[in-house]
XYZ file of C-alpha atoms in Angstrom:
447
model
C 29.562 -95.894 18.977
C 32.035 -93.117 19.466
C 31.544 -90.017 17.376
C 31.934 -86.164 17.539
C 28.901 -83.971 17.742
C 28.392 -81.672 14.838
C 27.535 -78.912 17.310
C 30.556 -79.317 19.582
C 34.184 -79.714 18.448
C 35.512 -81.028 21.817
C 35.786 -84.692 22.833
C 32.722 -86.641 23.948
C 33.212 -88.934 27.015
C 32.736 -92.676 26.784
C 29.303 -93.906 27.780
C 27.872 -96.738 29.847
C 25.076 -99.050 28.697
C 21.563 -97.972 29.836
C 18.393 -100.037 30.133
C 16.844 -98.095 27.336
C 18.191 -97.646 23.876
C 19.432 -94.234 24.766
C 22.700 -93.281 26.405
C 23.653 -90.196 28.417
C 26.978 -88.472 28.824
C 28.336 -88.077 32.317
C 29.005 -84.388 32.260
C 25.669 -82.622 32.160
C 23.294 -85.309 31.008
C 23.278 -84.400 27.353
C 21.034 -86.931 25.658
C 22.476 -88.965 22.827
C 20.356 -91.206 20.619
C 21.247 -93.677 17.953
C 19.777 -93.059 14.550
C 21.094 -94.999 11.649
C 24.390 -95.542 13.377
C 24.872 -91.822 14.013
C 24.789 -89.981 17.271
C 22.697 -86.783 17.577
C 22.937 -84.245 20.381
C 19.427 -83.360 21.542
C 20.325 -81.154 24.551
C 23.454 -79.284 25.541
C 25.033 -78.449 28.828
C 27.144 -75.356 29.392
C 26.800 -74.264 25.760
C 23.016 -74.386 26.066
C 23.078 -72.295 29.262
C 25.222 -69.657 27.530
C 22.856 -69.526 24.631
C 19.885 -69.128 26.969
C 21.628 -66.178 28.631
C 22.315 -64.646 25.255
C 18.701 -65.161 24.279
C 17.522 -63.543 27.525
C 19.908 -60.587 27.002
C 18.805 -60.240 23.412
C 15.155 -60.328 24.463
C 15.821 -57.669 27.096
C 17.435 -55.283 24.616
C 14.696 -55.977 22.133
C 12.080 -55.126 24.764
C 13.949 -51.923 25.688
C 14.145 -50.983 22.007
C 10.448 -51.563 21.570
C 9.670 -49.435 24.650
C 11.974 -46.663 23.350
C 10.310 -46.741 19.943
C 6.895 -46.636 21.608
C 7.956 -43.575 23.650
C 9.232 -41.843 20.516
C 5.961 -42.590 18.745
C 3.940 -41.236 21.678
C 6.078 -38.087 21.989
C 5.998 -37.614 18.241
C 2.245 -38.031 18.252
C 1.881 -35.447 21.016
C 4.198 -33.061 19.157
C 2.326 -33.474 15.879
C -1.009 -33.105 17.644
C 0.147 -29.949 19.475
C 1.709 -28.543 16.337
C -1.459 -29.178 14.384
C -3.662 -27.708 17.123
C -1.396 -24.668 17.502
C -1.310 -24.092 13.763
C -5.092 -24.378 13.551
C -5.605 -21.908 16.416
C -3.136 -19.513 14.764
C -5.036 -19.670 11.464
C -8.319 -19.035 13.239
C -6.729 -16.100 15.064
C -5.485 -14.562 11.826
C -8.949 -14.885 10.293
C -10.496 -13.115 13.297
C -7.736 -10.457 13.249
C -8.304 -9.678 9.579
C -12.042 -9.393 10.233
C -11.433 -6.904 13.040
C -12.573 -9.297 15.796
C -9.547 -8.686 18.004
C -10.984 -10.189 21.198
C -11.509 -13.525 19.437
C -8.088 -13.221 17.799
C -6.486 -12.825 21.235
C -8.237 -15.974 22.506
C -7.169 -17.993 19.448
C -3.543 -16.870 19.673
C -3.504 -17.669 23.392
C -4.583 -21.203 22.511
C -1.784 -21.400 19.943
C 0.827 -20.356 22.524
C -0.542 -22.910 24.996
C 0.226 -25.632 22.459
C 3.661 -24.191 21.694
C 4.845 -21.596 24.171
C 8.197 -21.103 22.440
C 6.798 -20.304 19.003
C 7.892 -16.734 18.264
C 5.299 -16.307 15.503
C 2.433 -17.210 17.836
C 3.736 -14.807 20.495
C 4.054 -11.981 17.971
C 0.519 -12.611 16.746
C -0.813 -12.611 20.308
C 0.980 -9.378 21.245
C -0.214 -7.495 18.154
C -3.796 -8.698 18.653
C -3.646 -7.486 22.263
C -2.496 -4.078 21.029
C -5.380 -3.935 18.564
C -7.707 -4.928 21.417
C -6.299 -1.994 23.475
C -4.869 -4.431 26.065
C -1.523 -2.611 26.082
C -0.192 -3.882 29.420
C -0.941 -7.469 28.408
C 0.827 -6.898 25.089
C 3.888 -5.553 26.903
C 3.928 -8.692 29.091
C 3.622 -10.934 26.018
C 6.441 -9.232 24.132
C 8.647 -9.113 27.241
C 8.222 -12.879 27.645
C 9.013 -13.289 23.956
C 12.213 -11.240 24.349
C 13.312 -13.435 27.259
C 12.674 -16.643 25.274
C 14.165 -15.417 21.983
C 17.246 -17.203 20.646
C 17.995 -14.866 17.733
C 18.601 -11.129 17.391
C 15.781 -10.930 14.851
C 13.290 -12.281 17.397
C 14.628 -9.985 20.123
C 14.253 -7.048 17.763
C 10.672 -8.110 16.950
C 9.859 -8.335 20.651
C 11.256 -4.853 21.372
C 9.323 -3.528 18.382
C 6.123 -4.905 19.905
C 6.920 -3.393 23.312
C 7.574 -0.012 21.685
C 4.323 -0.057 19.712
C 2.343 -1.013 22.822
C 3.857 1.895 24.776
C 3.231 4.246 21.829
C -0.464 3.366 21.657
C -0.714 3.496 25.428
C 0.526 7.092 25.313
C 3.786 6.433 27.161
C 5.966 8.021 24.494
C 9.263 8.128 26.392
C 9.138 4.369 27.019
C 8.148 3.845 23.387
C 11.204 5.791 22.223
C 13.417 3.746 24.548
C 12.096 0.335 23.406
C 12.150 1.195 19.706
C 15.667 2.631 19.991
C 16.757 -0.618 21.659
C 15.183 -2.532 18.778
C 17.275 -0.542 16.311
C 20.447 -1.480 18.195
C 20.263 -4.816 16.331
C 20.211 -3.092 12.923
C 23.034 -3.317 10.412
C 24.245 -0.690 7.958
C 21.423 -1.458 5.542
C 17.985 -1.575 7.112
C 15.627 -4.512 6.655
C 11.912 -3.981 5.992
C 11.238 -4.621 9.673
C 13.805 -1.986 10.657
C 12.288 0.577 8.278
C 8.955 -0.146 9.951
C 10.519 0.318 13.406
C 11.987 3.659 12.333
C 8.539 4.913 11.300
C 7.178 4.029 14.746
C 10.241 5.567 16.416
C 9.817 8.866 14.565
C 6.136 8.983 15.528
C 7.025 8.329 19.176
C 9.715 11.036 19.099
C 7.265 13.493 17.556
C 4.573 12.765 20.145
C 7.174 12.897 22.899
C 7.739 16.544 21.973
C 10.941 16.079 19.978
C 10.154 16.832 16.308
C 13.843 17.527 15.604
C 14.708 13.892 16.384
C 11.699 12.832 14.346
C 13.069 14.754 11.342
C 16.418 12.969 11.729
C 14.735 9.562 11.958
C 12.572 10.194 8.887
C 15.741 11.266 7.077
C 17.329 7.876 7.852
C 14.311 6.218 6.267
C 14.351 8.425 3.170
C 18.094 7.975 2.696
C 17.440 4.272 2.097
C 13.883 4.206 0.779
C 12.120 7.109 -0.879
C 8.354 7.153 -0.344
C 5.444 9.573 -0.400
C 4.576 8.646 3.171
C 8.130 9.337 4.353
C 8.223 12.782 2.735
C 4.753 13.631 4.016
C 5.632 12.697 7.598
C 8.978 14.474 7.516
C 7.207 17.501 6.072
C 4.843 17.462 9.030
C 7.790 17.184 11.428
C 9.530 20.109 9.699
C 6.326 22.097 10.140
C 6.371 21.423 13.891
C 9.987 22.510 14.080
C 8.964 25.745 12.348
C 10.918 24.998 9.176
C 8.121 25.673 6.699
C 10.489 25.926 3.737
C 11.648 22.325 4.054
C 8.126 21.275 5.019
C 6.767 22.739 1.795
C 9.466 21.039 -0.307
C 8.800 17.650 1.309
C 5.043 17.918 0.871
C 5.289 18.840 -2.801
C 7.574 15.816 -3.193
C 4.997 13.677 -1.411
C 2.293 14.841 -3.815
C 4.562 14.010 -6.745
C 5.144 10.460 -5.439
C 1.755 9.699 -3.928
C -0.503 10.043 -6.892
C -2.165 12.926 -5.013
C -3.648 12.072 -1.633
C -5.998 14.316 0.334
C -4.013 14.234 3.568
C -0.873 15.493 1.817
C -2.797 18.408 0.305
C -4.235 19.189 3.730
C -0.798 19.401 5.310
C 0.542 21.472 2.417
C -2.385 23.864 2.738
C -1.605 24.366 6.431
C 2.098 24.951 5.729
C 1.389 27.466 2.960
C -1.127 29.258 5.179
C 1.480 29.463 7.983
C 3.935 30.938 5.481
C 1.395 33.568 4.466
C 1.109 32.164 0.948
C -2.650 32.615 0.708
C -2.982 32.342 -3.063
C -0.909 29.146 -3.235
C -2.867 27.708 -0.319
C -6.156 28.377 -2.120
C -4.807 26.767 -5.296
C -3.881 23.675 -3.320
C -7.422 23.437 -1.930
C -9.019 23.815 -5.353
C -6.789 21.121 -6.822
C -7.488 18.803 -3.881
C -11.257 19.253 -4.246
C -11.069 17.715 -7.732
C -9.640 14.422 -6.424
C -12.023 11.453 -6.304
C -12.895 10.180 -2.822
C -12.552 6.404 -2.368
C -12.037 5.719 1.323
C -13.673 6.986 4.498
C -10.515 9.000 5.195
C -10.768 10.567 1.737
C -14.343 11.707 2.382
C -13.368 13.148 5.768
C -10.373 15.033 4.352
C -12.384 16.326 1.403
C -14.983 17.517 3.917
C -12.251 19.597 5.577
C -11.208 20.988 2.205
C -14.771 22.055 1.400
C -15.051 23.553 4.889
C -11.911 25.666 4.334
C -13.401 26.733 1.012
C -16.610 27.654 2.937
C -18.669 25.223 0.881
C -20.421 23.947 3.978
C -23.177 21.885 2.380
C -20.691 19.773 0.434
C -18.468 19.544 3.510
C -21.352 18.226 5.611
C -22.237 15.609 2.985
C -18.658 14.294 2.950
C -18.398 14.190 6.753
C -21.685 12.284 6.971
C -20.453 9.799 4.375
C -17.248 9.213 6.341
C -19.231 8.815 9.592
C -21.503 6.319 7.862
C -18.338 4.382 6.988
C -17.421 4.483 10.725
C -14.410 6.787 10.378
C -14.048 8.385 13.823
C -11.941 11.455 12.822
C -14.909 12.596 10.736
C -16.672 13.497 14.005
C -13.879 16.004 14.678
C -14.300 17.478 11.201
C -18.062 17.620 11.676
C -17.599 19.416 15.021
C -15.327 22.020 13.414
C -17.872 22.520 10.625
C -20.665 23.080 13.157
C -18.464 25.583 15.017
C -17.790 27.428 11.754
C -21.568 27.721 11.373
C -21.989 28.911 14.978
C -23.761 25.721 16.168
C -21.779 25.134 19.372
C -24.252 22.843 21.131
C -24.259 20.230 18.363
C -20.515 20.705 17.950
C -19.991 19.710 21.615
C -21.899 16.465 21.058
C -19.787 15.656 17.996
C -16.605 16.315 20.000
C -17.785 13.994 22.791
C -18.407 11.176 20.314
C -14.937 11.720 18.862
C -13.230 11.638 22.275
C -14.862 8.300 23.101
C -12.236 6.662 20.900
C -9.562 9.317 20.324
C -7.752 10.964 23.243
C -4.403 11.912 21.728
C -5.318 14.886 19.517
C -4.171 18.136 21.120
C -5.733 20.263 18.372
C -9.107 18.609 18.978
C -8.921 19.445 22.698
C -8.103 23.051 21.830
C -11.061 23.368 19.460
C -13.326 21.634 21.977
C -12.253 24.097 24.658
C -12.926 27.042 22.347
C -16.364 25.579 21.652
C -17.105 25.299 25.380
C -15.894 28.869 25.907
C -18.439 29.951 23.285
C -21.126 28.341 25.451
C -19.814 30.027 28.623
C -18.667 26.704 30.113
C -15.298 28.031 31.247
C -14.454 25.364 33.814
C -15.022 22.584 31.278
C -13.034 24.578 28.752
C -10.072 24.914 31.135
C -10.145 21.156 31.659
C -10.130 20.560 27.884
C -7.138 22.888 27.415
C -5.298 21.121 30.254
C -5.823 17.724 28.588
C -4.504 19.115 25.322
C -1.393 20.515 26.990
C -0.675 17.148 28.600
C -0.133 15.743 25.091
C 2.873 18.051 24.609
C 2.156 18.954 20.977
C 4.366 21.938 20.149
C 2.224 22.949 17.167
C -0.767 23.645 19.440
C 0.857 24.375 22.815
C 0.895 28.145 22.390
C -2.817 28.324 21.597
C -3.662 25.920 24.404
C -1.678 27.882 26.998
C -3.201 31.189 25.917
C -6.715 29.794 25.964
C -6.189 28.114 29.318
C -5.276 31.280 31.225
C -8.113 33.082 29.399
C -10.597 30.484 30.698
C -9.434 31.069 34.298
C -9.638 34.801 33.698
C -13.275 34.439 32.534
C -14.056 32.411 35.675
C -12.578 35.180 37.845
C -9.981 32.808 39.309
C -7.283 35.456 39.263
C -4.573 33.604 41.198
C -4.734 30.599 38.844
C -5.010 32.889 35.822
C -1.916 34.805 36.978
C 0.125 31.596 37.378
C -0.892 30.434 33.903
C -0.289 33.757 32.148
C 3.131 34.110 33.793
C 4.144 30.683 32.468
C 2.920 31.696 29.034
C 4.823 35.001 28.950
C 8.035 33.296 30.081
C 7.720 30.816 27.215
C 6.498 33.316 24.591
C 7.953 36.690 25.651
C 7.246 38.357 22.282
C 3.470 38.040 22.510
C 2.288 41.622 23.151
C -1.345 40.635 23.680
C -0.336 38.251 26.445
C 1.673 41.015 28.147
C -1.439 43.202 28.187
C -3.434 40.337 29.678
C -0.762 39.906 32.344
C -1.051 43.579 33.314
C -4.836 43.291 33.528
C -4.742 40.101 35.621
C -2.133 41.606 37.967
C -4.430 44.593 38.572
C -7.277 42.248 39.490
C -5.229 40.536 42.186
C -4.669 43.727 44.196
């Protein structure tokens, strides 16, 4: 029976009788069977081979697709796992940081960066925790790496901010000024909150680097955009260092007006008024400050100083002890000054030593410590204390430190060293008549 296959439109060749009831075509042996007078194709030749190739190709692509999807799932799983682990470590680090456990915070943030080394937030957290943990060189390395990886100006600015703060706390003020100035190179005409923060650090670095004039200018930039009690107080202190007590007084009164009356502002104003010879106004400031309620450890310490200036020593001692109980280190300095005012130099020395265990950047403290040691006849130790104070380059205390330093060498009978020191002093402060008399005396001792 001749018929066309439903699966193939071309002609089917004639067939020869077979011993069985089935017949085969000559071309490729496609099997034809009779069923109800109809022919059915049960196997194909070239068409079947083509379809098998297509099926194999399709299977190959399907397998490749499945492998690709599996890879994506694995990579995605790793990413999600790392992200989750990094986020968890970051949260644990922040908890430790807020609790003051900076060593643990550093370890947690390191774990976070190991899971995601390009996460700018994790790197910032790590660097700041290292600063709090006094690991300044490590913090500088962290923020330098962050700067190199940063893809935005905001992140570069954040990294330079961190470098500047680390140098500031390390005591390398010139490098701090450089890094913080570089950070401000990314600023626009209107400063962001981060840029205002950078300017505060920059002014502090400039002040400690012996350039209060630049500090005044930087604080002015801040106040031109954002008025604050803290800004006026700090600029007032910078004006005081410049010797501009008039502007210092105006800024500090403004700070009191804006601050809701803080002890530290009253303390600075008292010092400015005293320097201006305004004794009555200075006393009024102290009396007003003494009426303020103390809430924080710093408040108790500052009120202790106020009572000390008012010669109410018993109340001063009670406030210093309260601040020390609250673990406020500057209170040890106040306590030492109180003991000196009462003539108790031995105990004062011990209080100074405790203070210097954690604070080494207070030139005034080194001056007072040296004076205390002089009172005990420990002139060599006193000279060393004055030298450490001078190394901090604080213009508000430099004159006293230099005078006291050559006096210490004079008391030791080291006339050559005393002469060198007094000559440097007279060259810097030629109007000091007492120093000129000391120079004449020291010169006579060298002959």
